Coordinates of C-alpha atoms in Angstrom, one line a residue:
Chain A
X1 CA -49.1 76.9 70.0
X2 CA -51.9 76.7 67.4
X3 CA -49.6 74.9 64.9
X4 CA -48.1 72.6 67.7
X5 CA -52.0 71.5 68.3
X6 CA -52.9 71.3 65.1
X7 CA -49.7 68.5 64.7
X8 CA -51.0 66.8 68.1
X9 CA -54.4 66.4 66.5
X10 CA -52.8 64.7 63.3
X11 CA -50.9 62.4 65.1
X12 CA -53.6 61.5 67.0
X13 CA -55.9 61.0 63.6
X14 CA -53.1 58.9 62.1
X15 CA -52.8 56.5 65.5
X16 CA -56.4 56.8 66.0
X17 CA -57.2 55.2 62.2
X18 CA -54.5 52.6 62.3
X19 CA -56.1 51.6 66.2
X20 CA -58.9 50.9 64.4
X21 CA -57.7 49.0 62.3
X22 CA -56.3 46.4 65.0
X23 CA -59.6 46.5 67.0
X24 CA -61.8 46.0 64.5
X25 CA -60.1 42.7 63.8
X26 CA -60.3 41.8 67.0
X27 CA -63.7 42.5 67.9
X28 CA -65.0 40.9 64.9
X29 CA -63.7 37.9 65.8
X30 CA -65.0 38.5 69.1
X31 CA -68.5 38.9 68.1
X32 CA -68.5 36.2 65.5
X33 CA -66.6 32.9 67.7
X34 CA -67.2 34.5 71.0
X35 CA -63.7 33.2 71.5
X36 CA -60.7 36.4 71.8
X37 CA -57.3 36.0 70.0
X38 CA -54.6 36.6 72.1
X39 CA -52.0 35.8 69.3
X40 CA -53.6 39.3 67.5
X41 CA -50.3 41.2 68.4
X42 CA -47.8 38.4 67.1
X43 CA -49.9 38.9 63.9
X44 CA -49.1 42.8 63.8
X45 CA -45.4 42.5 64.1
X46 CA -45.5 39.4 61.5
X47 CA -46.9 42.3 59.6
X48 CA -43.7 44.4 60.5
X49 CA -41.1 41.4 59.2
X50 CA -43.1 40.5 56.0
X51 CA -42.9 44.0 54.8
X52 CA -39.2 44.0 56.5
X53 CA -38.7 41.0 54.4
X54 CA -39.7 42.0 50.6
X55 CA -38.2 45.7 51.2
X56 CA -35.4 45.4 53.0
X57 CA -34.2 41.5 52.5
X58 CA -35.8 40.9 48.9
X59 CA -36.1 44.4 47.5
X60 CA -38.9 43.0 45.6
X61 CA -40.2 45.6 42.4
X62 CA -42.7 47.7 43.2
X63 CA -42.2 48.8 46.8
X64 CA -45.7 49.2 49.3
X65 CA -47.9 48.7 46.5
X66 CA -46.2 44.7 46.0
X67 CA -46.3 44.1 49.8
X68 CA -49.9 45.6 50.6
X69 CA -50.8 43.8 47.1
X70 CA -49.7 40.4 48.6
X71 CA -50.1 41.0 52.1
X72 CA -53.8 40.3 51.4
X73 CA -53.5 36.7 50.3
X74 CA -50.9 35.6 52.6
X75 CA -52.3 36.9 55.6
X76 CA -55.8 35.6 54.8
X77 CA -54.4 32.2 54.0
X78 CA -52.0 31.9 57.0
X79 CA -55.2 32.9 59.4
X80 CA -57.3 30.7 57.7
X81 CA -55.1 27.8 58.2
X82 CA -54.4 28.8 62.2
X83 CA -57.6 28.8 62.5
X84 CA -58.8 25.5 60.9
X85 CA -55.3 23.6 62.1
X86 CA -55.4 25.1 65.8
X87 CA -58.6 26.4 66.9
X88 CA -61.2 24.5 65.0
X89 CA -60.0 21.0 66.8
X90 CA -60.7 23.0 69.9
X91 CA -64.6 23.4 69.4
X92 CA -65.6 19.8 69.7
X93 CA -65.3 20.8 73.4
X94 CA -67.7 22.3 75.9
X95 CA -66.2 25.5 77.2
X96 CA -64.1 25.7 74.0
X97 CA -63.6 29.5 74.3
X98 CA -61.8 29.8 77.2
X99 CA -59.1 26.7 75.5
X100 CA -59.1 29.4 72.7
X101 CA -57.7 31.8 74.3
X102 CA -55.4 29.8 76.5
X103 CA -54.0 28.0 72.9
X104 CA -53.8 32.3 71.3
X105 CA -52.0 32.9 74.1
X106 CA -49.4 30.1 73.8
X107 CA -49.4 31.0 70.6
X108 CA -48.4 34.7 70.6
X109 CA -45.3 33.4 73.2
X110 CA -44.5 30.8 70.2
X111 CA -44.8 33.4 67.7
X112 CA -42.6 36.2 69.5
X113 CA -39.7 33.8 70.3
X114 CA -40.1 32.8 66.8
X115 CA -39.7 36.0 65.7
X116 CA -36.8 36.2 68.0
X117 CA -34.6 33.5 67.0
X118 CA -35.4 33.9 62.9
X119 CA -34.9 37.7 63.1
X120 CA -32.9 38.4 65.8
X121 CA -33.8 40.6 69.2
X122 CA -32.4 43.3 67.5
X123 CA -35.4 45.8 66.0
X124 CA -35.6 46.5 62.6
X125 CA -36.9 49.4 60.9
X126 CA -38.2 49.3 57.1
X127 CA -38.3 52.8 55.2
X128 CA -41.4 55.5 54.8
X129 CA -44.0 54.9 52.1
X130 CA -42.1 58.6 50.7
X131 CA -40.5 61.0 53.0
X132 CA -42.1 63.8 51.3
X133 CA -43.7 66.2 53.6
X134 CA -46.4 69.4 52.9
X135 CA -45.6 72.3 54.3
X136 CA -47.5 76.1 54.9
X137 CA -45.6 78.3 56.4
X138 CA -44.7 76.7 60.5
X139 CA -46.9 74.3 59.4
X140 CA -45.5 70.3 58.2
X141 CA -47.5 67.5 57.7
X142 CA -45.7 64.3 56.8
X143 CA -46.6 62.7 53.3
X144 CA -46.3 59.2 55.1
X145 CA -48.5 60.3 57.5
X146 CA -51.4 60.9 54.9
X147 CA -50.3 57.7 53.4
X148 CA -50.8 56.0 56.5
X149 CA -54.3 57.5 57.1
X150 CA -55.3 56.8 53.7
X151 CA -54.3 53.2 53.7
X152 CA -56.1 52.3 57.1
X153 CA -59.7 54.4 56.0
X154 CA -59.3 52.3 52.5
X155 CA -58.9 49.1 54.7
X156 CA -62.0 50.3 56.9
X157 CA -64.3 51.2 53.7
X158 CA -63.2 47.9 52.2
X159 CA -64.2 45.6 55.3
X160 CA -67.3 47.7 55.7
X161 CA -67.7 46.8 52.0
X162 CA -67.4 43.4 52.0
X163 CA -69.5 43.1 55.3
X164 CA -72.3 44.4 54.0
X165 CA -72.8 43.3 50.3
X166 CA -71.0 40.3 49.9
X167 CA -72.7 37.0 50.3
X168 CA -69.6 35.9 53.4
X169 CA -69.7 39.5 54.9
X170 CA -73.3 38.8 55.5
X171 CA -72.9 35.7 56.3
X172 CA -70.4 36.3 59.0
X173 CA -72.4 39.2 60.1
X174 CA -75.1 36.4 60.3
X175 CA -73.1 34.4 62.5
X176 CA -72.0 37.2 65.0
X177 CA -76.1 38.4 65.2
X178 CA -77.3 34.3 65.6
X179 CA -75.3 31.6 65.2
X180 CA -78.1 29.2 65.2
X181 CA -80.4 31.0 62.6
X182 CA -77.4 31.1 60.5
X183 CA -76.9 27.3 60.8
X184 CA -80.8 27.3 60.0
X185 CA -80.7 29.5 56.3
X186 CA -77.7 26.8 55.7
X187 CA -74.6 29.2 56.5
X188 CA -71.8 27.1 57.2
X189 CA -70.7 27.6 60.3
X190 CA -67.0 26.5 60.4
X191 CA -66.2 28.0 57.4
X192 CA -67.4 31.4 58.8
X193 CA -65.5 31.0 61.8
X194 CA -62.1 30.2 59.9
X195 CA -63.0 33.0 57.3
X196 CA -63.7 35.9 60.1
X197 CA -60.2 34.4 61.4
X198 CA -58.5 34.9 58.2
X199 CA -59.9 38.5 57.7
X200 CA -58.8 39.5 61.3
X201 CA -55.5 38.2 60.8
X202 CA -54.9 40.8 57.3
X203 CA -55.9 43.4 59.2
X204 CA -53.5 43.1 61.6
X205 CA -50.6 42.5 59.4
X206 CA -52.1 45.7 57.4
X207 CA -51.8 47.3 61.2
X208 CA -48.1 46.0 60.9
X209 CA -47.0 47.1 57.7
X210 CA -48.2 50.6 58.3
X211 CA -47.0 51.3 62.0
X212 CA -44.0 49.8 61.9
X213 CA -42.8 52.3 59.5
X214 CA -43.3 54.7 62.4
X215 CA -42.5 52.6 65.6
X216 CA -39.7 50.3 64.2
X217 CA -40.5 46.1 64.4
X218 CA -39.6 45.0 67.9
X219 CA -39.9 40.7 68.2
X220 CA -41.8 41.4 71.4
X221 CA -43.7 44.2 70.4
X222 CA -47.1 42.1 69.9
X223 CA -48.0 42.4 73.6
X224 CA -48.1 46.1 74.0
X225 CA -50.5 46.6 70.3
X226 CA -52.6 43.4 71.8
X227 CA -52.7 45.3 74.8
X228 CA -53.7 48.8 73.3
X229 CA -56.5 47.1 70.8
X230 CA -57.9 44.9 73.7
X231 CA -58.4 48.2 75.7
X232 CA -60.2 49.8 72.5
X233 CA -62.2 46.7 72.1
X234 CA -63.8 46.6 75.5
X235 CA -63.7 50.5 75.7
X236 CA -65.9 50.5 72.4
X237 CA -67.7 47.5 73.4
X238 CA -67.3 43.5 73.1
X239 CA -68.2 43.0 69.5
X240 CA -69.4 46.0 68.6
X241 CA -67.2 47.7 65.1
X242 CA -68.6 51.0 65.3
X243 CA -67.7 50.9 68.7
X244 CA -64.2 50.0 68.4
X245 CA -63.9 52.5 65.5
X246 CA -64.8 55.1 67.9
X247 CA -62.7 54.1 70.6
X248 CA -59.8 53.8 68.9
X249 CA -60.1 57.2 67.6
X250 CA -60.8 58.5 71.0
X251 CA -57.8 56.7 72.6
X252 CA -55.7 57.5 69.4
X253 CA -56.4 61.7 70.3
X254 CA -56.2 61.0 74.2
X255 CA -52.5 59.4 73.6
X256 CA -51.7 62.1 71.5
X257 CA -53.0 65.4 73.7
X258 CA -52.1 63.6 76.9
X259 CA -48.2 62.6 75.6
X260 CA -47.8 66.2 74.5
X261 CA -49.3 68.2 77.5
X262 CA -47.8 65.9 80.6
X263 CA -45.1 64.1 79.2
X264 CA -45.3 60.2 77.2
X265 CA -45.3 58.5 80.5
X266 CA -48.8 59.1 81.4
X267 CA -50.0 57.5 78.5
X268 CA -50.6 54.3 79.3
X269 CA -52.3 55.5 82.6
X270 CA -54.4 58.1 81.1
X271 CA -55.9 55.3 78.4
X272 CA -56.3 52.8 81.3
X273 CA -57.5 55.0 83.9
X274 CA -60.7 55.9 80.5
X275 CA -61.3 52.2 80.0
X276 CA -62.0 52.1 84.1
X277 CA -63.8 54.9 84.5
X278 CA -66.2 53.7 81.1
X279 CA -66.4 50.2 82.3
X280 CA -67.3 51.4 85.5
X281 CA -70.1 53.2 84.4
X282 CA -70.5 51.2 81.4
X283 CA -70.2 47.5 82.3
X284 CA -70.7 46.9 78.2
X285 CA -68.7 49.7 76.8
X286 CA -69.5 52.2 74.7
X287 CA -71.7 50.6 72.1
X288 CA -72.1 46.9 73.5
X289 CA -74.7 45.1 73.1
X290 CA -74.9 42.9 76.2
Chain B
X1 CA -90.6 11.7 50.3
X2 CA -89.1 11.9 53.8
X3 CA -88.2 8.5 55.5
X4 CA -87.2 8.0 59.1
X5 CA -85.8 4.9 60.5
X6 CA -85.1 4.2 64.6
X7 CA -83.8 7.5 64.8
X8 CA -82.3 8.6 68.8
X9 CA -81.4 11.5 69.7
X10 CA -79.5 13.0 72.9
X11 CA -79.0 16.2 74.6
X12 CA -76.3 15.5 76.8
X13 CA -77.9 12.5 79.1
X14 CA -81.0 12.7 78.2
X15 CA -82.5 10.5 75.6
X16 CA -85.4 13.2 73.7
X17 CA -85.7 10.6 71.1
X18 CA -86.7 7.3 71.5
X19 CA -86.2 4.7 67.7
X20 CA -88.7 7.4 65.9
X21 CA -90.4 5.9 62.5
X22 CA -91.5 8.6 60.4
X23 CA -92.8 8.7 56.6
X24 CA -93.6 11.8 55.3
X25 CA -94.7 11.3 51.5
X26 CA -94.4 14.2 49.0
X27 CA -96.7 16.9 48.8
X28 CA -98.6 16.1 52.3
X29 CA -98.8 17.9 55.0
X30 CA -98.2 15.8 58.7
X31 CA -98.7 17.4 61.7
X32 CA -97.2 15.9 65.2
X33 CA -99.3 17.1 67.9
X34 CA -97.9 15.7 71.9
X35 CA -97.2 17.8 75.1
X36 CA -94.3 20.1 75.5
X37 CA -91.0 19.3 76.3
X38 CA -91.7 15.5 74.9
X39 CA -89.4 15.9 71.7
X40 CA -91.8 17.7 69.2
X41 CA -89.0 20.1 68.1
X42 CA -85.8 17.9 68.6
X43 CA -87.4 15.7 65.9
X44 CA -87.9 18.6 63.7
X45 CA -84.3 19.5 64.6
X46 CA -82.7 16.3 64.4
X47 CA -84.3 16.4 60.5
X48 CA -82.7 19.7 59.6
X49 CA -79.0 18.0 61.6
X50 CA -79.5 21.0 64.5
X51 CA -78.7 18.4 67.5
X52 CA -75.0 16.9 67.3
X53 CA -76.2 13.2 68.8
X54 CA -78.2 11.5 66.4
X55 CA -78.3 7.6 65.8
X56 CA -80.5 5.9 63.4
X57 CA -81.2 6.9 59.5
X58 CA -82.9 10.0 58.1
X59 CA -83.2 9.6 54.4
X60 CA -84.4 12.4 51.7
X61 CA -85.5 11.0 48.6
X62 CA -83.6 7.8 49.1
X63 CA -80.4 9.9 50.3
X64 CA -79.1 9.5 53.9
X65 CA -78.9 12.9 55.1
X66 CA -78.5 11.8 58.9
X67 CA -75.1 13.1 59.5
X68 CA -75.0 15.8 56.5
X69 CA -74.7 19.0 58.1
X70 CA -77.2 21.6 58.2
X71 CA -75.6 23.2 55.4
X72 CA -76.1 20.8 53.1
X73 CA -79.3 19.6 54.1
X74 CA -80.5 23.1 53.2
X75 CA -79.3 22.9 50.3
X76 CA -81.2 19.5 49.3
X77 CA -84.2 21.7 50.0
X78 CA -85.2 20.9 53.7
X79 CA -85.5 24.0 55.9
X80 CA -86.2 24.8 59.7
X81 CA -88.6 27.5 60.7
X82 CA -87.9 27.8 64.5
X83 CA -90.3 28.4 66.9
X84 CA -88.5 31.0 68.3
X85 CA -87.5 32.6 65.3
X86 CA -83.8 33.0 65.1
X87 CA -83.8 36.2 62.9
X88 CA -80.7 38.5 63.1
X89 CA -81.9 41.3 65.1
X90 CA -79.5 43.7 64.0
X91 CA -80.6 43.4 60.5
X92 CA -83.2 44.9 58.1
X93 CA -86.3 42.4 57.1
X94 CA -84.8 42.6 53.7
X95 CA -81.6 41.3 54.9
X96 CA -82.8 38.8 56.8
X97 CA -85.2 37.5 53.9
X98 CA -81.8 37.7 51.1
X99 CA -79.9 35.6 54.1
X100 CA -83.0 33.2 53.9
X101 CA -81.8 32.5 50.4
X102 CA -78.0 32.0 50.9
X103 CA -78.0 28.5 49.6
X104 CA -76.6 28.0 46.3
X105 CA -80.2 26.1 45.8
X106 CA -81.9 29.2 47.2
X107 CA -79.7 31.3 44.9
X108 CA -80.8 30.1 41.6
X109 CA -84.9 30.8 42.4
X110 CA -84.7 34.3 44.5
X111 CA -86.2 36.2 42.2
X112 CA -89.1 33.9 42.4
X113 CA -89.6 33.0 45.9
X114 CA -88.7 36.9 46.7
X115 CA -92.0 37.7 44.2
X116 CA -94.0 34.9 45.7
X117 CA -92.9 35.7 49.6
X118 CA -94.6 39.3 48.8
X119 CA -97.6 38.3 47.5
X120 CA -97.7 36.5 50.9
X121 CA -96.9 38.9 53.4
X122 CA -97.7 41.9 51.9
X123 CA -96.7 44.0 55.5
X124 CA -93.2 42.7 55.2
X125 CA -92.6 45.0 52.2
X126 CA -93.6 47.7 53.6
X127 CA -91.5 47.3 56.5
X128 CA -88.4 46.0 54.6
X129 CA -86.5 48.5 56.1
X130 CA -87.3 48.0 59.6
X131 CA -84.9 46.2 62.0
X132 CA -86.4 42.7 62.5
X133 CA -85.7 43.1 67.1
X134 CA -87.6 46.0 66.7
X135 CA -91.0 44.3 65.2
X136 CA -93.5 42.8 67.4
X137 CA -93.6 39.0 67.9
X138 CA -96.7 37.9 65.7
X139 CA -94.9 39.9 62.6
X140 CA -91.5 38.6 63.7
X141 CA -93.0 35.3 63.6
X142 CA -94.3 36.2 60.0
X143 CA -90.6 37.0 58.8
X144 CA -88.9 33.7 60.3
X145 CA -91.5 31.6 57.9
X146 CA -91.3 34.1 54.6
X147 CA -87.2 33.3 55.3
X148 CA -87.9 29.9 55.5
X149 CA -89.7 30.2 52.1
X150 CA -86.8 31.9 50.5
X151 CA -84.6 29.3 51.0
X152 CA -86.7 27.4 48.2
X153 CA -87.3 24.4 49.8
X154 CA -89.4 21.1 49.2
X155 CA -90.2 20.2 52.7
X156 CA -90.3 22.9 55.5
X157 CA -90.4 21.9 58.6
X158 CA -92.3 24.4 60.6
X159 CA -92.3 24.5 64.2
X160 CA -95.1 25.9 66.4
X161 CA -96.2 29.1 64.1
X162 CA -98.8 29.8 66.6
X163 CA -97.1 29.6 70.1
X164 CA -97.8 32.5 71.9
X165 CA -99.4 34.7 69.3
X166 CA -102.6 36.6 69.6
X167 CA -105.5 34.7 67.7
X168 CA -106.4 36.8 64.4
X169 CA -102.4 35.6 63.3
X170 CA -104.0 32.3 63.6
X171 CA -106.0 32.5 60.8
X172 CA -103.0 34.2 59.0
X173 CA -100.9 31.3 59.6
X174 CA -103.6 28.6 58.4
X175 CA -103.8 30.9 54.8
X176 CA -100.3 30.9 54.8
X177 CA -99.6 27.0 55.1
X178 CA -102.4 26.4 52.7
X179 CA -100.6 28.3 50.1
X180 CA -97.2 26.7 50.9
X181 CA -99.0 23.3 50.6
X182 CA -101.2 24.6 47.2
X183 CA -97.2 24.7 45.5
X184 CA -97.1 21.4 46.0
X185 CA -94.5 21.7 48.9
X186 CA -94.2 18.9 51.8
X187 CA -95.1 20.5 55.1
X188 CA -93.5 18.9 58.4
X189 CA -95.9 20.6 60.9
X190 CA -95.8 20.9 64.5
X191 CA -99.2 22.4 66.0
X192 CA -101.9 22.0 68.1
X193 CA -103.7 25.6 68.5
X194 CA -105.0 25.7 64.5
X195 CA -108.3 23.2 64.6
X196 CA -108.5 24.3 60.8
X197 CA -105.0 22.5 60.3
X198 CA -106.4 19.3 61.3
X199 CA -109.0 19.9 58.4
X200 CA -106.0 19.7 55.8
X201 CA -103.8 17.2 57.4
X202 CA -103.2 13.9 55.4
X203 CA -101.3 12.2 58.5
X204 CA -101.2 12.9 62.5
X205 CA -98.8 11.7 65.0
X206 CA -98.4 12.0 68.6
X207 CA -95.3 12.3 70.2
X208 CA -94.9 11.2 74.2
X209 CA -91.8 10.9 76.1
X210 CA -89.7 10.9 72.9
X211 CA -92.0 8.1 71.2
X212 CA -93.5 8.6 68.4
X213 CA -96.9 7.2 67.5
X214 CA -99.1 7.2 64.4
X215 CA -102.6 8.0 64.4
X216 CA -103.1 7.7 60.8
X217 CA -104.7 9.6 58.1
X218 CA -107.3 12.3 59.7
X219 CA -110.2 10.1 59.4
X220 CA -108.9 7.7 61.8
X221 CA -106.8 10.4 63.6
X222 CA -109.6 12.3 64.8
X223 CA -111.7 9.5 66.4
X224 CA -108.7 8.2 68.0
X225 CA -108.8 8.8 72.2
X226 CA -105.6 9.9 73.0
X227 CA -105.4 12.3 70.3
X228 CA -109.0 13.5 71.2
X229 CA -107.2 14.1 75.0
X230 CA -104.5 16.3 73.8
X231 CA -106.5 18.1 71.2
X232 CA -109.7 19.1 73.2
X233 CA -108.9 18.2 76.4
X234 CA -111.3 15.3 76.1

């Protein structure tokens, strides 16, 4: 009993720091545009068939540490470029947010039929970082597991990093507290908005590349992980990323404790029945501002 | 030497601006006195490019900046200081003042402006830790104008420092603008509660209805009667 809890709680601390990976992207682009990407998910299982494709297809030398290595760049640049090519025609307009999200949406159905017809409606699975595992006595904890943990906390530290002591982290932090005194001290404003983009968009492919080892790449699979971070982000709080780190972490033990004590279906209910109850009480989530 | 020709400006149907001449030499300081709501601060903005409909010609040292970008502008060493302050709330004054210098322009003097900004506002380094929603309104005000500093600009255009502040920061705000103008810098001012700033002004305007009007240099300014009317109630 005590070891079986013990191995809930780490599965829970694995989901939980790879949920907070996704919802941190997407509320930062939330608090910086005001505008929500619906196309988040597609990004996550592009994640999934980039790694699929150097690993698998390509075999390319040097294994996780080449595709996290690269992941960076490419994801930045192909958010950057969605985000200039699609979105950034959209703001000349008065209620542009809302044509944002209509246009992520159409995007994410694009993307995921995309995916579809390149890759096949088949799901694909790429291998574990290792399959090494630790064990004491009863007692196994799963190398890729810590792997997995270790990758998204790295991920965290670094965007906390770069938020906070680099000249565009404080600028888009700028942006997301007052777009118009940011305009004022000469931030530029569409560059921000393309960057925070961009910055989302790695880490959801990082979200990609490290749960797809565990939950295979399904074509459609966006929805559900847009789905799960959208309920984090409002759980946590519109905007807020020390809110959405601590929702995800809560959600991440709740799917965990509740799939192991009544059974995987009550999963989804359990997490949506939490966001009700909080926005119920909570209109601006846990650590909204507004 | 700022140089405005017929310059509109529009916020959605209305016309705030109505073919605006301006001069503002180097090194003076201007002040554009009027009633609210008659396109005081849309000129200021329209200057900095903060309002998206402009027509007409704003020129910066023989440069057209009209259509420019804020960004830019900012860095040819023009800066806003907003009447309602625009700080980032979530952020520490010494965050907000390094953000004040995020212009590559800014960049290359911070050391210097950071030095000078402390000699000025003494009470901002001792609360360089505090978040800026969390100061009062007459120290809040104080921040938005040390930013402005930092950004290391030529002209700063300064929008109503007094509004709504409680009078001893009056006398604050008169030191501090002598000082600004005492480095040579070109002051854009708009103000009506400081009587001492009328001492030190080389040019007045009025501005009704979007029109702007000058009154001259402060000699001429002072005996003028419309000016008398909005000044003193006269």
């Amino acid at each position: 009993m005590f070891f079986e809890i013990i191995d809930v709680f780490i599965s829970g601390l694995i989901n939980g720091s790879v949920y907070s990976l996704m919802a941190v992207g997407l509320t930062l682009v939330y608090g910086v545009t005001k505008a929500f990407n619906f196309a988040y998910g597609s990004f996550y299982v592009l994640g999934g068939y980039f790694a699929w494709l150097l690993l698998v297809r390509y075999g390319v030398p040097g294994g996780y540490l080449t595709v996290i290595v690269t992941a960076v760049p490419f994801f930045f640049v192909i958010g950057f470029l969605s985000e200039k090519i699609l979105i950034a025609p959209l703001r000349r307009y008065g209620d542009w947010e809302m044509k944002v999200m209509m246009l992520t949406l159409g995007l994410s159905l694009f993307m995921d039929y995309s995916f579809q017809s390149v890759f096949g409606p088949r799901v694909k699975s790429i291998p574990s970082f290792t399959e090494d595992i630790f064990e004491f006595g009863d007692f196994v904890i799963l190398h890729q597991d810590i792997a997995i943990f270790t990758v998204s906390i790295c991920c965290m530290l670094g965007l906390r990093w770069v938020l906070n002591n680099t000249r565009i982290g404080m600028a888009v932090m700028a942006t997301a507290q007052n777009p118009v005194g940011a305009q004022i001290v000469g931030i530029p404003k569409d560059f921000i908005y393309a960057a925070t983009f961009a910055i989302s968009t790695i880490l959801a492919g990082m979200g990609g590349i490290l749960l797809c080892q565990k939950n295979l790449i399904n074509p459609m699979g966006g929805s559900d992980i847009m789905i799960k971070a959208w309920v984090i982000t409002a759980f946590g709080g519109m905007g807020s990323i020390r809110g959405s780190l601590y929702a995800a972490f809560i959600l991440g033990m709740l799917e965990a404790f509740v799939g192991w004590y009544f059974g995987m279906m009550y999963v989804q209910i359990a997490t949506l029945t939490l966001l009700l109850v909080t926005l119920a009480v909570r209109p601006k989530g846990l650590l909204g501002r507004e | 030497m700022l140089d405005i020709t017929d310059l509109n400006a529009y916020y959605g149907e209305s016309h705030a601006l109505k073919n605006v001449r301006m001069r503002v030499p180097k090194g003076e300081v201007v002040i554009i006195v009027g009633p609210n709501g008659h396109g005081k601060s849309t000129l200021l903005k329209s200057i900095c490019g903060l309002v998206d409909k402009v027509q007409g010609q704003v020129a910066w040292n023989g440069e057209d900046i009209t259509h420019l970008g804020t960004a830019k502008i900012v860095n040819m060493g023009i800066t806003y200081i907003a009447e309602n302050r625009e700080l980032f709330p979530y952020m520490s004054v010494r965050d907000n003042l390094k953000l004040g210098a995020y212009s590559r322009r800014a960049k290359a003097n911070e050391k210097k402006n950071e030095e000078w900004v402390a000699e000025l506002f003494p009470k901002l380094v001792e609360r360089r830790n505090q978040l800026s929603s969390t100061m009062s309104g007459g120290e809040a005000k104080m921040l938005a104008i040390a930013r402005g500093l930092m950004s290391d600009a030529d002209l700063l255009c300064i929008d109503e420092p007094a509004l709504g502040l409680q009078p001893s920061y009056r006398t604050d705000i008169f030191r501090i603008i002598q000082e600004i103008s005492k480095q040579g810098k070109t002051v854009l001012l708009v103000e009506q509660n400081i009587p001492q700033l009328f001492e030190m002004a080389d040019r007045l305007y009025i501005m009704d209805e979007g029109c702007l009007s000058f009154k001259g240099g402060k000699e001429d300014a002072l005996s003028d009667d419309q000016l008398k009317e909005i000044l003193f109630g006269m």
